[in-house]
Amino acid sequence: MSTAGRGLHGHVLDTLGPAITAGEYPPGSVLRTDELAQRFDVSRSVMREAVRVLESMHLVESRRRVGVTVRPKAEWNVYDPQVIRWRLAGADRPRQLRSLTVLRSAIEPVAAGLAARHATAEQCAELTECALGMVAHSRGHQLHGYLVHDMAFHRVILSASGNEMFARLGDLVAEVLAGRTHHDVMFEDPDPAAVTLHVQVAEAVREGDAERAEQLTREITVGALHELDILAP
Amino acid sequence: MSTAGRGLHGHVLDTLGPAITAGEYPPGSVLRTDELAQRFDVSRSVMREAVRVLESMHLVESRRRVGVTVRPKAEWNVYDPQVIRWRLAGADRPRQLRSLTVLRSAIEPVAAGLAARHATAEQCAELTECALGMVAHSRGHQLHGYLVHDMAFHRVILSASGNEMFARLGDLVAEVLAGRTHHDVMFEDPDPAAVTLHVQVAEAVREGDAERAEQLTREITVGALHELDILAP
DNA sequence: GCGATCAATAAATCCGACTTTTTGCCCCGT
DNA sequence: ACGGGGCAAAAAGTCGGATTTATTGATCGC
């Protein structure tokens, strides 16, 4: 599901990363590698590797004679999948989920429009298959089956857009959908209107109707925004 | 302007990162840390730190007994600012510039709409100041002055949206704008219509007219897409 | 003849000692 | 009393040897 704590330094990251992103160490805090190495019971080299990774994520800055200082939240690489996972697992999960949903609402309609232009026959087939799967699992508390097809649907759309930047958001959207299903509302069956919209998007993409695909997807994302009470009345 | 090659491992990254993102080592290639350490004349520890950073960017995967293998392009963290800079400096700069411009076209209109709702008085002032600066430098080959205000304008919009994910795209958009000015067309003065649109966006945000701000910004990004011949007729 | 198990090996991984640089503090001079 | 220059400590940075592990291939058994 998530990244395995590969190696010793991976295990350090799995506990230090969430701690930093959760705000346990406020911006400007100084951490000494020696102390951390002792605390995690690893050598200083291992700790240095972990610090380098944190540094590449702009979570911390390492300076001589000063130590490892935590950088302000505004400078973090919030698009790093690892950082996103850490924040989703932490305390400000709701805030993160809202940010990501707004991002979805901006990206996915455009991606759907592009997909209508560039999707291959195989991708169109996958898309309709996913939509049908969603319909099949839309009633009778089959939330897990519905979720699987929903995630696959959006992943295909993003991938079929032909834009690599969009394609790489597949994991992110999947994480948002999974989070919404598991932790928030949605104890009931999904909104029938949303299911219909997905089927129609698959149609529009198959017919190459970019304008319609974009508008329909926009309606889907607007629904997602409403679920989180983001849209003002 | 770009990241300083902090430390020895930073220097290694500054030459190895561009080489990998440029495709000099095709996916599946194996690199041995010992060999690389010799080639760069550094210790294995330093090379290991560099490899860890590359690994956190999903550019490579380090496995025992097999070496450091280059991952396929589709798995790279293309949102990492460092990776973006490396790719912009490399051979597929045009492709990267197109991808980023499409991303802009999806994000910025939504960000402008949000900015109209959430912008503070100070941010509105900055925005109008930037727009005026663009007007002032729009004629007589003052490309540099125009660019500075253009970058600042879009940065303020993204920041004022109140969405941290959008805000972090400021550097990215600045890079795109700078790239367009320096390496591509635009030997003449900027399009007067685009200048007017920026002024009108500032107005709309100041007046809190989200719908208008979004539509006007969409016109700006459509213009940017046309410049790169991305939009089909 | 084919498959599974085990040993040899190649490469990453881990460790402790040494080096370099920065910064804070103290002393001296004005 | 105030300011500059130098000294010392503290922390990150660097290095090469020892260790672990996974792959490969060869041998033994079926």
XYZ file of C-alpha atoms (C1' of nucleotides) in Angstrom:
526
model
C 0.000 0.000 0.000
C 2.561 2.585 1.104
C 6.321 2.655 0.734
C 8.106 -0.080 2.626
C 10.621 1.172 5.153
C 13.457 0.078 2.914
C 16.648 -0.228 4.902
C 17.468 1.187 8.265
C 17.248 4.781 7.156
C 13.784 4.080 5.766
C 12.572 3.123 9.203
C 13.967 6.368 10.606
C 12.121 8.334 7.917
C 8.880 6.496 8.646
C 8.840 7.922 12.156
C 10.728 11.208 11.743
C 8.907 12.311 8.587
C 5.402 12.092 10.080
C 6.653 13.795 13.242
C 7.948 16.799 11.309
C 4.980 17.109 8.949
C 2.634 16.833 11.921
C 4.279 19.927 13.372
C 5.771 18.200 16.415
C 8.938 20.152 15.726
C 7.863 23.777 15.068
C 9.626 25.705 12.267
C 13.055 26.873 13.356
C 13.589 23.955 15.729
C 17.103 22.574 15.690
C 17.802 18.844 15.661
C 21.291 17.432 16.167
C 22.157 14.377 14.113
C 24.105 12.837 16.992
C 21.152 13.060 19.319
C 18.774 11.679 16.692
C 21.175 8.843 15.912
C 21.176 7.880 19.586
C 17.418 8.184 19.857
C 16.820 5.869 16.900
C 19.721 3.614 17.836
C 21.431 3.870 14.460
C 24.818 5.109 13.305
C 25.357 8.726 12.340
C 25.799 7.791 8.666
C 22.330 6.277 8.540
C 20.893 9.332 10.210
C 22.747 11.563 7.765
C 21.146 9.723 4.849
C 17.714 10.265 6.365
C 18.488 13.951 6.876
C 19.563 14.248 3.241
C 16.219 12.878 2.083
C 14.361 15.241 4.409
C 16.507 18.035 3.036
C 15.615 17.129 -0.564
C 11.964 17.437 0.437
C 12.720 20.933 1.785
C 11.424 19.830 5.182
C 14.705 20.681 6.913
C 17.951 22.511 6.237
C 21.311 21.231 7.436
C 23.987 23.798 8.286
C 27.369 23.401 9.901
C 27.799 24.315 13.521
C 24.037 24.991 13.701
C 22.342 21.645 13.201
C 19.318 20.477 11.268
C 16.700 23.234 11.326
C 13.054 22.600 10.464
C 11.926 24.788 7.576
C 8.607 26.702 7.613
C 5.638 24.787 6.266
C 5.342 27.126 3.273
C 8.637 25.834 1.847
C 7.859 22.116 1.980
C 7.625 20.086 -1.236
C 3.932 19.384 -0.758
C 3.738 17.486 -4.056
C 6.137 14.789 -2.888
C 4.026 11.614 -2.602
C 5.862 10.657 0.571
C 5.103 14.016 2.186
C 1.469 13.725 1.116
C 1.172 10.276 2.694
C 2.776 11.494 5.907
C 0.406 14.435 6.146
C -2.617 12.303 5.307
C -1.653 9.969 8.142
C -1.223 12.842 10.585
C -3.338 15.333 12.431
C -4.126 17.800 9.656
C -5.552 15.087 7.450
C -8.803 17.036 6.888
C -6.953 20.149 5.777
C -4.773 18.111 3.432
C -7.801 16.325 2.008
C -9.439 19.661 1.248
C -6.351 21.025 -0.488
C -6.050 17.917 -2.622
C -9.740 17.970 -3.529
C -9.459 21.568 -4.721
C -6.435 20.519 -6.778
C -8.500 17.685 -8.264
C -11.278 20.102 -9.183
C -8.786 22.150 -11.187
C -6.926 19.309 -12.900
C -9.393 16.562 -13.712
C -11.785 18.472 -15.994
C -8.889 19.637 -18.159
C -7.438 16.130 -18.125
C -10.772 14.679 -19.230
C -10.910 17.136 -22.111
C -7.444 16.103 -23.226
C -8.316 12.439 -22.775
C -11.229 12.856 -25.199
C -8.689 13.964 -27.790
C -5.845 11.545 -27.106
C -7.285 8.378 -25.560
C -6.476 5.152 -27.389
C -9.119 2.528 -28.145
C -7.741 0.373 -25.347
C -7.997 3.239 -22.852
C -11.597 3.903 -23.934
C -12.386 0.252 -23.310
C -10.806 0.376 -19.854
C -12.785 3.503 -19.091
C -16.170 2.025 -19.981
C -15.254 -1.125 -18.085
C -14.520 0.938 -14.969
C -17.761 2.880 -15.343
C -19.736 -0.338 -15.677
C -17.983 -1.698 -12.598
C -19.037 1.399 -10.680
C -22.645 0.889 -11.760
C -22.518 -2.774 -10.758
C -21.295 -1.916 -7.256
C -23.399 1.226 -6.729
C -26.104 -0.437 -4.615
C -26.176 -2.721 -1.623
C -23.204 -1.529 0.448
C -20.478 -2.730 -1.927
C -18.347 0.284 -1.070
C -14.998 -1.440 -1.557
C -15.785 -2.709 -5.050
C -17.141 0.706 -5.991
C -14.009 2.424 -4.704
C -11.685 0.163 -6.693
C -13.429 0.975 -9.951
C -13.708 4.667 -9.088
C -9.958 4.902 -8.470
C -9.204 3.011 -11.688
C -11.548 5.288 -13.644
C -9.843 8.503 -12.608
C -6.410 6.965 -13.041
C -7.209 6.069 -16.647
C -8.543 9.561 -17.336
C -5.394 11.200 -16.010
C -3.168 8.742 -17.845
C -5.061 9.095 -21.125
C -4.674 12.876 -21.066
C -1.213 12.354 -22.539
C 0.268 14.844 -20.080
C 2.889 13.298 -17.805
C 2.246 15.842 -15.041
C -1.420 14.882 -14.946
C -0.653 11.178 -15.193
C 1.461 11.304 -12.043
C -1.509 12.568 -10.025
C -3.187 9.155 -10.289
C -1.829 7.945 -6.956
C -2.842 11.206 -5.331
C -6.438 11.045 -6.515
C -6.645 7.397 -5.476
C -5.491 8.401 -2.005
C -8.159 11.113 -1.792
C -10.938 8.772 -2.929
C -9.832 6.078 -0.504
C -9.638 8.597 2.321
C -13.099 9.913 1.591
C -14.589 6.419 1.588
C -12.893 5.152 4.714
C -12.756 8.051 7.143
C -15.460 10.517 6.255
C -19.092 10.347 5.323
C -20.285 7.817 2.746
C -21.746 5.172 4.937
C -24.549 4.919 2.416
C -24.395 3.940 -1.224
C -22.799 6.519 -3.520
C -24.844 9.274 -5.131
C -26.615 7.827 -8.194
C -26.126 11.103 -10.040
C -22.349 10.778 -9.649
C -22.436 7.248 -11.042
C -24.374 8.453 -14.077
C -21.878 11.266 -14.621
C -19.002 8.790 -14.734
C -20.788 6.708 -17.365
C -21.442 9.843 -19.398
C -17.805 10.935 -19.151
C -16.762 7.555 -20.535
C -19.204 8.103 -23.385
C -17.949 11.579 -24.148
C -14.310 10.443 -24.176
C -15.162 7.536 -26.435
C -16.914 9.915 -28.854
C -14.056 12.405 -28.720
C -16.296 15.163 -27.378
C -13.720 17.135 -25.381
C -16.057 19.946 -24.378
C -18.678 17.583 -22.947
C -16.088 15.415 -21.174
C -14.645 18.511 -19.495
C -18.040 19.858 -18.389
C -19.236 16.516 -17.043
C -16.016 15.975 -15.115
C -16.367 19.471 -13.706
C -19.759 18.457 -12.361
C -18.167 15.424 -10.701
C -15.502 17.510 -8.993
C -18.058 20.120 -7.937
C -19.889 17.297 -6.205
C -16.686 16.274 -4.463
C -16.181 19.857 -3.280
C -19.730 19.977 -1.917
C -19.170 16.784 0.050
C -16.426 18.556 1.965
C -18.443 21.785 2.330
C -15.790 23.723 0.479
C -18.082 25.606 -1.906
C -19.653 28.693 -0.367
C -23.468 28.891 -0.793
C 18.853 31.427 -8.976
C 18.970 27.657 -8.712
C 19.936 25.460 -5.797
C 23.528 25.832 -4.725
C 25.547 22.636 -4.890
C 25.634 22.435 -1.097
C 28.399 20.145 0.015
C 30.215 17.470 -1.919
C 27.113 15.359 -2.448
C 25.370 18.421 -3.870
C 27.992 18.696 -6.566
C 27.516 15.034 -7.420
C 23.760 15.582 -7.730
C 24.270 18.633 -9.934
C 25.942 16.470 -12.579
C 24.311 13.076 -12.012
C 20.744 14.375 -11.761
C 20.725 16.144 -15.130
C 22.435 13.137 -16.713
C 19.691 10.773 -15.554
C 16.767 13.077 -16.350
C 18.264 13.721 -19.788
C 18.055 10.014 -20.478
C 21.793 9.409 -20.692
C 21.246 6.297 -18.600
C 18.225 4.484 -20.117
C 15.676 2.921 -17.753
C 16.951 -0.319 -16.297
C 20.594 0.736 -16.436
C 22.619 -0.345 -13.441
C 25.064 1.993 -11.719
C 27.460 0.796 -9.035
C 28.079 3.167 -6.169
C 31.754 2.231 -5.965
C 32.318 3.039 -9.617
C 30.438 6.324 -9.319
C 32.379 7.231 -6.168
C 35.623 6.741 -8.083
C 34.378 8.676 -11.091
C 33.403 11.680 -8.973
C 36.402 11.259 -6.675
C 34.370 11.141 -3.480
C 33.911 8.587 -0.728
C 31.217 5.941 -0.889
C 29.312 7.588 1.968
C 28.948 10.802 -0.007
C 27.801 8.846 -3.048
C 25.339 6.932 -0.908
C 23.792 10.191 0.296
C 23.403 11.340 -3.306
C 21.848 8.003 -4.256
C 19.400 8.325 -1.351
C 18.233 11.701 -2.645
C 17.873 10.323 -6.181
C 15.949 7.418 -4.677
C 13.580 9.769 -2.832
C 12.840 11.396 -6.199
C 12.011 7.953 -7.595
C 14.670 8.447 -10.252
C 16.563 5.299 -9.206
C 16.086 2.234 -7.031
C 18.889 0.797 -4.922
C 18.858 -2.979 -4.380
C 21.464 -5.217 -2.829
C 23.635 -7.414 -4.978
C 22.222 -5.742 -8.111
C 23.186 -2.067 -7.852
C 21.419 1.241 -8.444
C 18.912 0.813 -11.267
C 17.404 3.731 -13.171
C 13.617 3.726 -12.938
C 11.367 4.293 -15.971
C 10.481 7.889 -16.682
C 6.814 7.286 -15.822
C 7.699 6.749 -12.150
C 9.745 9.899 -11.589
C 8.547 12.563 -9.147
C 7.999 15.124 -11.899
C 6.692 17.695 -9.401
C 9.981 17.880 -7.527
C 11.337 21.385 -8.220
C 14.854 19.982 -8.519
C 13.757 17.445 -11.141
C 11.872 20.167 -13.025
C 14.965 22.364 -13.097
C 17.130 19.492 -14.297
C 14.706 18.664 -17.096
C 14.316 22.301 -18.096
C 18.092 22.549 -18.400
C 18.285 19.385 -20.499
C 17.383 18.224 -23.962
C 13.625 17.755 -23.598
C 13.164 21.298 -22.428
C 10.443 21.995 -25.046
C 8.422 18.943 -24.011
C 8.719 19.902 -20.340
C 7.708 23.486 -21.092
C 4.573 22.266 -22.873
C 3.608 19.964 -20.005
C 4.018 22.745 -17.497
C 2.040 25.204 -19.602
C -0.876 22.774 -19.810
C -0.667 22.403 -16.038
C -0.771 26.188 -15.702
C -3.862 26.348 -17.912
C -5.645 23.994 -15.527
C -4.532 25.526 -12.241
C -4.340 29.289 -12.645
C -7.973 30.030 -13.565
C -9.216 28.136 -10.525
C -6.576 29.839 -8.381
C -7.692 33.261 -9.632
C -11.290 32.446 -8.741
C -10.256 31.487 -5.234
C -8.045 34.568 -4.970
C -11.067 36.760 -5.701
C -12.704 35.235 -2.619
C -9.778 35.120 -0.232
C -7.279 37.820 -1.212
C -6.367 40.292 1.526
C -6.278 44.031 0.926
C -2.495 43.902 0.872
C -2.489 41.165 -1.765
C -4.922 43.166 -3.899
C -2.570 46.129 -3.682
C 0.396 43.986 -4.724
C -1.622 42.640 -7.626
C -2.561 46.020 -9.030
C 1.005 47.183 -8.544
C 2.269 44.234 -10.577
C -0.292 44.877 -13.303
C 0.703 48.531 -13.491
C 4.346 47.487 -13.695
C 3.509 45.240 -16.625
C 1.774 48.105 -18.399
C 4.717 50.397 -17.753
C 7.164 47.917 -19.309
C 4.925 46.706 -22.142
C 6.490 48.883 -24.870
C 10.005 49.640 -26.018
C 11.805 46.332 -25.523
C 11.762 46.334 -21.738
C 11.328 42.573 -21.687
C 13.181 42.005 -18.433
C 11.165 44.519 -16.464
C 7.960 43.118 -17.924
C 8.960 39.564 -17.009
C 9.701 40.475 -13.388
C 6.260 41.975 -12.891
C 4.570 39.149 -14.798
C 6.198 36.530 -12.553
C 5.276 38.495 -9.431
C 1.675 38.849 -10.630
C 1.101 35.139 -11.068
C 2.911 34.356 -7.841
C 0.578 36.645 -5.912
C -2.487 35.080 -7.569
C -1.382 31.572 -6.635
C -0.466 32.639 -3.129
C -3.715 34.564 -2.578
C -5.787 31.525 -3.535
C -5.318 30.302 0.024
C -4.504 26.792 -1.220
C -1.037 25.655 -0.230
C -0.785 23.284 -3.210
C -1.424 26.161 -5.603
C 0.877 28.497 -3.727
C 3.815 26.134 -4.169
C 3.477 26.341 -7.960
C 4.734 29.926 -7.919
C 8.330 28.964 -8.601
C 7.195 26.635 -11.359
C 5.174 29.286 -13.183
C 8.028 31.751 -12.810
C 10.344 29.234 -14.427
C 7.937 28.761 -17.345
C 7.535 32.490 -17.900
C 11.286 33.047 -17.744
C 11.892 30.178 -20.152
C 9.374 31.517 -22.610
C 10.922 34.976 -22.561
C 14.526 33.888 -22.854
C 14.589 30.891 -25.168
C 11.533 30.972 -27.363
C 9.655 33.548 -29.331
C 8.899 36.935 -27.802
C 11.537 39.076 -29.389
C 8.899 41.748 -29.779
C 6.927 43.546 -27.119
C 4.277 41.433 -25.359
C 0.760 41.156 -26.729
C -1.208 44.269 -25.651
C -4.330 42.140 -25.201
C -2.529 39.982 -22.630
C -1.462 43.081 -20.708
C -5.031 44.321 -20.624
C -6.244 40.937 -19.389
C -3.827 41.071 -16.461
C -5.099 44.502 -15.465
C -8.683 43.239 -15.679
C -7.866 40.185 -13.549
C -6.484 42.488 -10.876
C -9.724 44.466 -11.050
C -11.909 41.388 -10.781
C -9.974 40.060 -7.790
C -10.154 43.426 -6.078
C -13.918 43.499 -6.618
C -14.317 39.918 -5.420
C -15.803 38.780 -8.739
C -14.643 35.176 -8.755
C -16.399 34.166 -11.951
C -14.886 37.007 -13.960
C -11.405 36.493 -12.494
C -11.539 32.833 -13.478
C -12.725 33.488 -17.018
C -10.188 36.253 -17.667
C -7.345 34.118 -16.359
C -8.549 31.297 -18.586
C -8.151 33.658 -21.531
C -4.587 34.404 -20.452
C -3.654 30.716 -20.240
C -5.367 29.994 -23.568
C -3.089 32.615 -25.055
C -0.085 30.900 -23.497
C -1.191 27.578 -24.996
C -1.539 29.184 -28.418
C 1.989 30.566 -28.229
C 3.261 27.004 -28.001
C 0.879 25.719 -30.705
C -0.690 23.307 -28.233
C -4.336 24.053 -28.978
C -5.676 22.230 -32.014
C -7.797 24.386 -34.386
C 17.431 -34.979 -17.453
C 15.316 -31.755 -14.409
C 14.619 -29.445 -10.094
C 15.823 -27.891 -5.549
C 19.227 -26.747 -2.141
C 23.460 -24.678 -0.740
C 27.817 -22.250 -1.170
C 30.495 -18.502 -3.301
C 30.466 -13.837 -4.548
C 29.384 -9.101 -5.618
C 27.269 -5.215 -4.227
C 24.849 -2.327 -1.004
C 24.708 -1.356 3.953
C 26.468 -0.126 8.340
C 29.840 1.613 11.550
C 33.343 4.402 14.278
C 37.226 7.598 13.756
C 38.971 11.730 11.668
C 38.475 16.561 9.310
C 36.537 20.979 8.319
C 33.969 24.912 9.127
C 31.184 27.933 11.552
C 29.930 30.622 15.491
C 30.057 32.329 20.012
C 32.945 34.175 23.411
C 36.723 36.423 25.443
C 40.478 39.406 25.514
C 42.911 43.262 24.057
C 43.316 47.788 22.136
C 41.450 52.243 21.438
C 32.683 51.587 27.395
C 32.764 49.997 22.798
C 34.478 47.521 18.872
C 37.421 44.300 16.374
C 40.232 40.257 16.029
C 41.546 35.801 17.359
C 40.848 31.411 19.934
C 38.288 27.315 21.121
C 34.312 24.300 21.097
C 30.563 22.116 18.751
C 28.349 20.287 15.088
C 28.053 18.702 10.374
C 30.916 16.683 6.831
C 34.127 13.081 5.111
C 36.418 8.765 4.794
C 37.672 3.689 4.261
C 37.180 -0.798 6.447
C 33.932 -4.435 8.281
C 29.365 -6.525 7.746
C 25.085 -8.159 5.726
C 22.333 -9.827 2.156
C 20.576 -11.323 -2.051
C 21.690 -13.308 -6.485
C 23.912 -16.657 -9.208
C 25.518 -20.933 -10.498
C 27.029 -25.359 -9.460
C 26.304 -29.656 -7.274
C 23.534 -33.220 -5.416
C 19.358 -35.879 -5.258
C 15.197 -37.642 -7.442
